XYZ file of N, CA, C and O in Angstrom:
532
model
N 0.622 -1.024 -0.030
C -0.231 -0.015 -0.081
C 0.877 1.063 0.049
O 1.880 1.575 0.885
N 0.415 2.325 -1.050
C 1.444 3.215 -1.052
C 1.039 4.210 0.316
O -0.110 4.497 0.676
N 1.925 5.198 0.099
C 1.703 6.213 1.710
C 0.795 7.310 0.944
O 0.240 8.089 1.797
N 0.086 7.150 -0.505
C -0.682 8.139 -0.884
C -2.093 7.912 -0.631
O -3.046 8.403 -1.160
N -2.248 6.209 -0.257
C -3.278 5.668 -0.132
C -4.232 6.497 0.768
O -3.538 7.426 1.731
N -5.662 6.375 0.693
C -6.523 6.934 1.925
C -6.804 6.268 3.208
O -7.327 6.771 4.146
N -5.831 5.312 3.363
C -6.360 4.397 4.637
C -4.723 3.137 4.771
O -4.246 2.787 3.696
N -3.976 3.508 5.820
C -3.195 2.905 6.250
C -3.319 1.644 7.605
O -4.226 2.272 8.305
N -2.767 0.677 7.497
C -2.639 -0.129 8.507
C -1.313 -0.134 9.239
O -0.459 -0.815 8.473
N -0.976 -0.025 10.418
C -0.004 -0.120 11.117
C -0.089 -0.925 12.374
O -1.152 -1.377 12.976
N 0.705 -1.671 12.593
C 1.255 -2.584 14.147
C 0.881 -1.901 15.219
O 1.148 -2.730 16.090
N 0.879 -0.444 15.433
C 0.967 0.234 16.078
C 2.070 0.085 17.161
O 2.044 0.709 18.544
N 3.161 0.085 16.226
C 4.338 0.186 16.825
C 5.432 1.962 16.982
O 4.688 2.502 15.920
N 5.517 2.276 18.072
C 6.363 3.564 18.053
C 7.394 3.826 16.780
O 8.158 2.642 16.469
N 6.897 4.609 15.955
C 7.825 4.917 14.515
C 6.854 4.128 13.720
O 7.699 4.464 12.309
N 6.094 3.392 13.558
C 5.148 3.308 12.240
C 4.977 4.676 11.396
O 4.753 5.364 12.273
N 4.932 4.208 10.195
C 4.784 5.391 9.473
C 3.194 5.478 8.940
O 2.504 4.511 8.939
N 2.516 6.791 9.185
C 1.322 6.641 8.925
C 1.151 7.388 7.069
O 0.455 6.979 6.594
N 1.771 8.511 6.984
C 1.890 9.205 5.921
C 3.256 10.297 5.901
O 3.889 10.286 6.666
N 3.234 10.457 4.401
C 4.159 11.514 4.186
C 3.533 12.837 4.692
O 2.451 13.211 4.149
N 4.580 13.975 5.130
C 3.943 15.281 5.835
C 3.361 15.994 4.738
O 1.863 16.425 4.719
N 3.798 15.903 3.354
C 3.015 16.807 2.659
C 1.726 16.258 2.019
O 1.326 16.993 1.267
N 1.508 14.963 2.056
C 0.191 14.455 1.973
C -1.075 15.229 2.659
O -2.118 15.185 2.527
N -0.713 15.778 3.855
C -1.611 16.630 4.586
C -1.221 18.261 4.373
O -0.596 18.896 4.516
N -2.614 18.746 4.098
C -2.506 20.131 4.017
C -3.751 20.509 5.146
O -4.463 20.242 5.933
N -3.167 21.834 5.591
C -3.853 22.898 6.533
C -5.428 22.683 6.411
O -5.617 23.274 5.340
N -5.892 22.316 7.114
C -7.730 22.402 7.135
C -8.269 21.444 6.182
O -9.367 21.440 5.477
N -7.329 20.587 5.320
C -7.500 19.470 4.156
C -7.950 18.097 4.615
O -8.474 17.888 5.921
N -7.999 17.244 3.823
C -8.355 16.105 3.784
C -6.975 14.995 4.942
O -6.110 15.326 4.761
N -7.959 14.265 5.861
C -7.415 13.720 6.670
C -6.931 12.558 6.161
O -7.237 11.921 5.090
N -5.813 12.278 6.935
C -5.199 10.373 6.459
C -5.962 9.439 7.630
O -5.539 9.687 8.728
N -6.672 8.383 7.192
C -7.034 7.459 7.799
C -5.970 6.435 8.116
O -5.310 6.187 7.176
N -6.131 6.013 9.186
C -5.192 4.734 9.444
C -5.745 4.135 10.627
O -6.722 4.431 11.144
N -5.165 2.427 10.804
C -6.061 1.796 11.830
C -4.254 1.343 12.544
O -3.358 1.093 12.208
N -4.545 1.204 13.824
C -3.581 0.623 14.715
C -3.948 -0.609 15.076
O -5.267 -0.768 15.385
N -3.142 -1.508 15.161
C -3.532 -3.141 15.276
C -2.851 -3.353 16.517
O -1.321 -3.555 16.357
N -3.286 -3.557 17.449
C -2.437 -4.208 18.594
C -2.879 -5.346 19.331
O -3.998 -5.703 19.204
N -1.968 -6.169 19.548
C -2.031 -7.576 20.321
C -2.617 -7.279 21.850
O -1.902 -6.726 22.672
N -3.624 -7.750 22.129
C -4.247 -7.432 23.429
C -4.288 -8.776 24.521
O -4.520 -8.730 25.716
N -3.359 -10.029 24.015
C -3.336 -11.071 25.033
C -3.663 -12.058 24.467
O -4.184 -12.213 23.502
N -4.016 -12.987 25.323
C -4.683 -14.336 25.232
C -6.042 -14.557 25.783
O -6.052 -14.195 27.062
N -6.987 -15.086 25.123
C -8.376 -15.659 25.488
C -8.495 -16.819 24.915
O -8.930 -16.645 23.782
N -8.812 -17.426 25.688
C -9.230 -18.813 25.304
C -8.234 -19.695 24.248
O -8.581 -20.000 22.717
N -7.105 -19.171 24.424
C -5.908 -19.762 23.341
C -5.922 -18.784 22.117
O -5.245 -19.653 21.251
N -6.759 -18.037 21.858
C -6.551 -17.145 20.667
C -6.232 -15.923 20.950
O -6.627 -15.289 21.799
N -5.165 -15.807 20.279
C -4.786 -14.007 20.462
C -5.903 -13.325 19.956
O -5.915 -13.558 18.765
N -6.125 -12.224 20.681
C -7.022 -11.219 20.278
C -6.439 -9.697 19.895
O -4.968 -9.868 20.415
N -6.783 -9.297 18.753
C -6.081 -8.185 18.525
C -7.357 -7.245 18.531
O -8.260 -7.555 18.043
N -6.876 -5.776 18.668
C -7.758 -4.774 18.826
C -7.387 -3.428 17.750
O -6.291 -3.577 17.444
N -8.564 -3.262 16.885
C -8.229 -2.146 15.728
C -8.488 -0.982 15.990
O -9.699 -1.077 16.763
N -7.952 0.028 16.126
C -8.297 1.187 16.467
C -8.190 2.242 15.286
O -7.116 2.423 14.942
N -9.182 2.584 14.939
C -9.184 3.668 13.702
C -8.904 5.217 14.089
O -9.482 5.606 14.935
N -8.097 5.701 13.319
C -7.792 6.853 13.443
C -7.666 7.870 12.557
O -7.534 7.433 11.162
N -7.115 9.029 12.627
C -6.795 9.919 11.442
C -5.698 11.115 11.742
O -5.732 11.370 13.005
N -5.190 11.557 10.800
C -4.138 12.472 10.971
C -4.329 13.728 10.118
O -5.176 13.400 9.075
N -4.288 14.710 10.923
C -4.650 16.043 10.118
C -3.300 16.928 10.272
O -2.748 17.055 11.189
N -3.509 18.019 9.069
C -2.841 19.345 9.656
C -3.748 20.434 9.683
O -4.652 20.505 9.186
N -3.140 21.382 10.801
C -3.525 22.517 10.821
C -2.725 23.478 11.710
O -1.910 22.963 12.672
N -2.669 24.603 11.204
C -1.952 25.810 11.519
C -0.263 25.271 11.690
O 0.539 25.372 12.638
N -0.016 24.597 10.349
C 1.551 23.893 10.213
C 1.963 23.055 11.084
O 2.914 22.533 11.202
N 0.739 22.327 11.708
C 1.308 21.093 12.817
C 0.337 19.958 12.531
O -0.693 20.187 11.584
N 0.685 18.802 13.012
C 0.116 17.729 12.207
C -0.528 17.334 13.983
O 0.308 16.803 14.778
N -1.952 16.499 13.979
C -2.458 16.322 14.856
C -2.951 14.789 14.536
O -3.595 14.786 13.093
N -2.961 14.130 15.283
C -3.924 12.641 15.248
C -4.836 12.229 16.432
O -4.645 12.586 17.608
N -6.013 11.914 15.908
C -6.982 11.434 17.101
C -7.616 9.971 16.733
O -7.494 9.561 15.540
N -8.260 9.384 17.614
C -8.950 8.199 17.434
C -10.169 8.672 16.602
O -10.876 9.696 16.881
N -10.713 7.607 15.307
C -11.829 8.006 14.669
C -13.204 7.959 15.297
O -14.023 7.384 14.993
N -13.417 8.408 16.736
C -14.559 8.127 17.135
C -15.017 9.569 18.060
O -14.379 10.064 18.894
N -16.370 9.389 17.627
C -17.086 10.955 18.387
C -17.278 10.420 19.927
O -17.857 9.604 20.165
N -16.973 11.392 20.649
C -17.183 10.804 22.253
C -19.002 11.170 22.815
O -19.191 10.300 23.370
N -19.450 11.460 21.514
C -21.100 11.520 21.665
C -21.809 10.028 21.454
O -22.218 9.589 22.686
N -21.573 9.648 20.542
C -22.400 7.995 20.278
C -21.058 6.957 19.840
O -21.647 6.006 19.693
N -20.053 7.474 19.539
C -19.077 6.524 18.990
C -18.927 6.144 17.612
O -18.422 5.281 17.249
N -19.460 7.218 16.832
C -19.124 7.005 15.525
C -18.304 7.861 14.814
O -17.589 8.395 15.761
N -17.957 7.202 13.891
C -16.666 7.934 13.106
C -17.003 9.398 12.780
O -18.252 9.752 12.317
N -16.235 10.225 12.867
C -16.400 11.637 12.221
C -16.483 11.823 10.711
O -17.296 12.679 10.619
N -15.533 11.257 10.053
C -15.742 11.562 8.743
C -17.107 11.062 7.936
O -17.859 10.049 7.930
N -17.462 12.303 7.080
C -18.717 11.826 6.398
C -18.320 10.815 5.231
O -19.055 10.368 4.406
N -17.175 11.319 4.444
C -16.595 10.426 3.298
C -15.136 10.326 3.656
O -14.695 10.838 5.049
N -14.107 9.103 3.494
C -13.186 8.917 3.736
C -12.282 10.174 3.990
O -12.191 10.489 2.887
N -11.534 10.555 5.575
C -10.769 11.647 5.592
C -11.498 12.877 5.270
O -10.982 13.985 5.400
N -12.803 13.126 5.188
C -13.521 14.356 5.255
C -13.986 14.345 6.525
O -14.823 14.242 7.028
N -12.927 15.298 7.405
C -13.457 15.492 9.041
C -13.267 17.029 9.270
O -13.738 17.386 10.057
N -12.560 17.923 8.292
C -13.171 19.378 8.502
C -14.102 19.936 7.813
O -14.882 19.765 6.837
N -14.972 21.102 8.543
C -15.922 21.770 7.568
C -15.196 22.493 6.812
O -14.014 22.766 6.659
N -16.207 23.471 5.841
C -15.904 23.569 4.778
C -14.898 24.828 5.039
O -13.947 25.241 4.080
N -14.608 25.385 6.181
C -13.831 26.558 6.414
C -12.443 26.378 6.818
O -11.387 27.068 6.680
N -12.400 24.853 6.891
C -10.903 24.323 7.264
C -10.742 24.642 9.014
O -9.720 24.344 9.313
N -11.455 24.999 9.867
C -11.360 25.319 10.865
C -11.516 24.758 12.267
O -10.909 24.801 13.136
N -12.376 23.789 11.930
C -13.161 22.592 13.019
C -13.198 21.534 12.336
O -13.480 21.076 10.904
N -12.915 20.225 13.245
C -13.130 18.945 13.037
C -14.727 18.575 13.257
O -15.162 19.221 14.078
N -15.328 18.381 12.020
C -16.792 18.030 12.870
C -17.295 16.714 12.562
O -16.650 15.934 11.661
N -18.235 16.250 13.380
C -18.779 14.792 13.404
C -19.945 14.806 12.223
O -20.637 15.782 12.336
N -19.846 13.810 11.374
C -20.589 13.899 10.454
C -21.980 13.282 10.937
O -23.104 13.849 10.157
N -22.318 12.863 12.170
C -23.477 12.343 12.449
C -24.474 13.184 12.992
O -25.336 13.300 12.908
N -23.689 14.201 13.930
C -24.345 15.307 14.707
C -24.029 16.269 14.743
O -24.353 17.284 15.436
N -22.899 16.765 13.696
C -22.655 18.005 13.655
C -21.735 18.804 14.790
O -21.301 19.932 14.813
N -21.467 17.651 15.720
C -20.423 18.463 16.792
C -18.813 18.878 16.473
O -18.239 18.282 15.352
N -18.189 20.137 16.658
C -17.592 20.598 16.099
C -16.395 20.530 17.246
O -16.212 20.916 18.128
N -15.029 20.313 16.688
C -13.872 20.146 17.571
C -13.080 21.101 17.327
O -12.618 21.140 15.983
N -11.830 21.392 18.093
C -10.576 22.314 17.753
C -9.602 21.311 17.509
O -9.277 20.447 18.201
N -9.184 21.509 16.189
C -8.186 20.697 15.809
C -6.624 20.358 17.075
O -6.386 19.603 16.615
N -6.299 21.347 17.605
C -5.028 21.462 18.266
C -5.439 20.637 19.715
O -4.361 19.773 19.967
N -6.809 20.677 20.259
C -6.768 20.019 21.318
C -7.850 18.465 21.317
O -7.663 18.083 22.354
N -8.511 18.814 20.011
C -9.533 17.715 20.157
C -10.713 18.196 20.654
O -11.889 17.484 20.958
N -10.931 19.109 21.660
C -12.077 19.843 22.403
C -13.350 20.068 21.501
O -13.130 20.704 20.544
N -14.249 19.303 22.166
C -15.697 19.823 21.527
C -16.089 21.261 21.980
O -16.123 21.517 23.092
N -16.137 22.240 20.974
C -16.579 23.329 21.046
C -18.238 23.853 20.755
O -18.564 24.766 20.767
N -19.044 22.916 20.314
C -20.165 22.978 19.948
C -20.651 21.503 19.517
O -20.127 20.906 18.838
N -22.198 21.599 19.884
C -22.410 20.343 19.493
C -23.217 19.266 20.909
O -22.883 19.922 21.773
N -23.671 18.015 20.591
C -24.031 17.492 21.586
C -23.062 17.040 22.895
O -23.574 16.841 23.980
N -21.867 16.849 22.273
C -21.056 16.636 23.356
C -20.040 17.599 23.553
O -18.738 17.612 24.217
N -20.179 18.994 23.938
C -19.689 19.780 24.218
C -19.321 20.108 25.519
O -19.222 19.355 26.425
N -17.588 20.094 25.571
C -16.894 20.068 26.520
C -16.001 18.762 26.471
O -15.182 18.606 27.087
N -16.412 17.701 25.607
C -15.750 16.590 25.706
C -14.444 16.370 24.746
O -14.437 17.544 24.027
N -13.785 15.662 24.777
C -12.455 15.713 24.153
C -12.205 14.558 23.170
O -12.438 13.258 23.557
N -11.843 14.365 21.757
C -11.024 13.345 21.249
C -10.091 12.697 21.875
O -9.253 13.359 22.356
N -10.189 11.568 21.647
C -8.793 10.750 21.910
C -7.727 10.797 21.259
O -7.594 10.585 19.892
N -6.754 11.552 21.783
C -5.384 12.000 21.290
C -4.757 10.852 20.497
O -4.766 9.909 21.637
N -3.874 10.503 19.369
C -3.154 9.688 19.110
C -1.649 10.572 18.922
O -1.486 11.391 18.260
N -0.782 10.103 19.689
C 0.772 10.553 19.640
C 1.370 10.510 18.252
O 1.509 9.310 18.195
N 1.787 11.329 17.776
C 2.477 11.433 16.299
C 3.488 12.444 16.366
O 3.613 13.447 17.048
N 4.491 11.876 15.416
C 5.766 13.088 15.472
C 6.241 13.283 13.919
O 6.066 12.076 13.359
N 6.339 14.283 13.400
C 6.964 14.610 12.099
C 8.583 14.305 11.743
O 9.221 15.236 12.575
N 8.993 13.043 11.368
C 10.513 13.050 11.488
C 11.001 12.576 10.022
O 10.238 11.880 9.207
N 11.847 13.362 9.451
C 12.242 13.165 8.025
C 10.898 13.294 6.822
O 11.031 12.400 5.939
N 10.288 14.303 7.029
C 9.242 14.595 6.451
C 7.920 13.144 6.376
O 7.240 13.129 5.574
N 7.785 12.397 7.261
C 6.900 11.318 7.679
C 6.397 11.553 8.691
O 6.735 11.693 9.731
N 5.241 11.319 8.723
C 3.882 11.744 10.088
C 4.379 9.964 10.611
O 3.989 9.316 9.757
N 4.683 9.913 11.834
C 4.993 8.761 12.318
C 4.258 8.625 14.118
O 4.104 9.547 14.543
N 3.702 7.522 13.938
C 3.458 7.213 15.863
C 4.616 7.309 16.714
O 5.562 7.194 16.349
N 4.165 8.233 17.884
C 5.269 8.195 18.736
C 4.839 7.911 20.089
O 3.761 6.768 20.162
N 5.557 8.019 21.337
C 5.080 7.073 22.283
C 4.417 8.208 23.073
O 4.483 9.395 23.283
């Protein structure tokens, strides 16, 4: 899978690459990704937990969050990677219209006002957006 695809899968390890930095434009389309982590054993079968996330650029920085609205647990994007409002200033939940501040994930309007998106730590290294610890 190339780094320009709209969806990437990562084993959830520190340093795993999400995308190239230049593929994210301020207030533009998000890069969706999945974190796959091993959760141990249950009845002799390894279970894996898949966490869907997205990375966005805003004000020259990159931020990443779990793709889960704190209101009802639905994904934010109305189309893959479409999480910003038309102005490119707020992340918007497509289900209920909740508005989130891109820097902090704080809900500033809508049914979950005051709630916060779950942040996923990322770093930009050598023009690559990678998982951080």
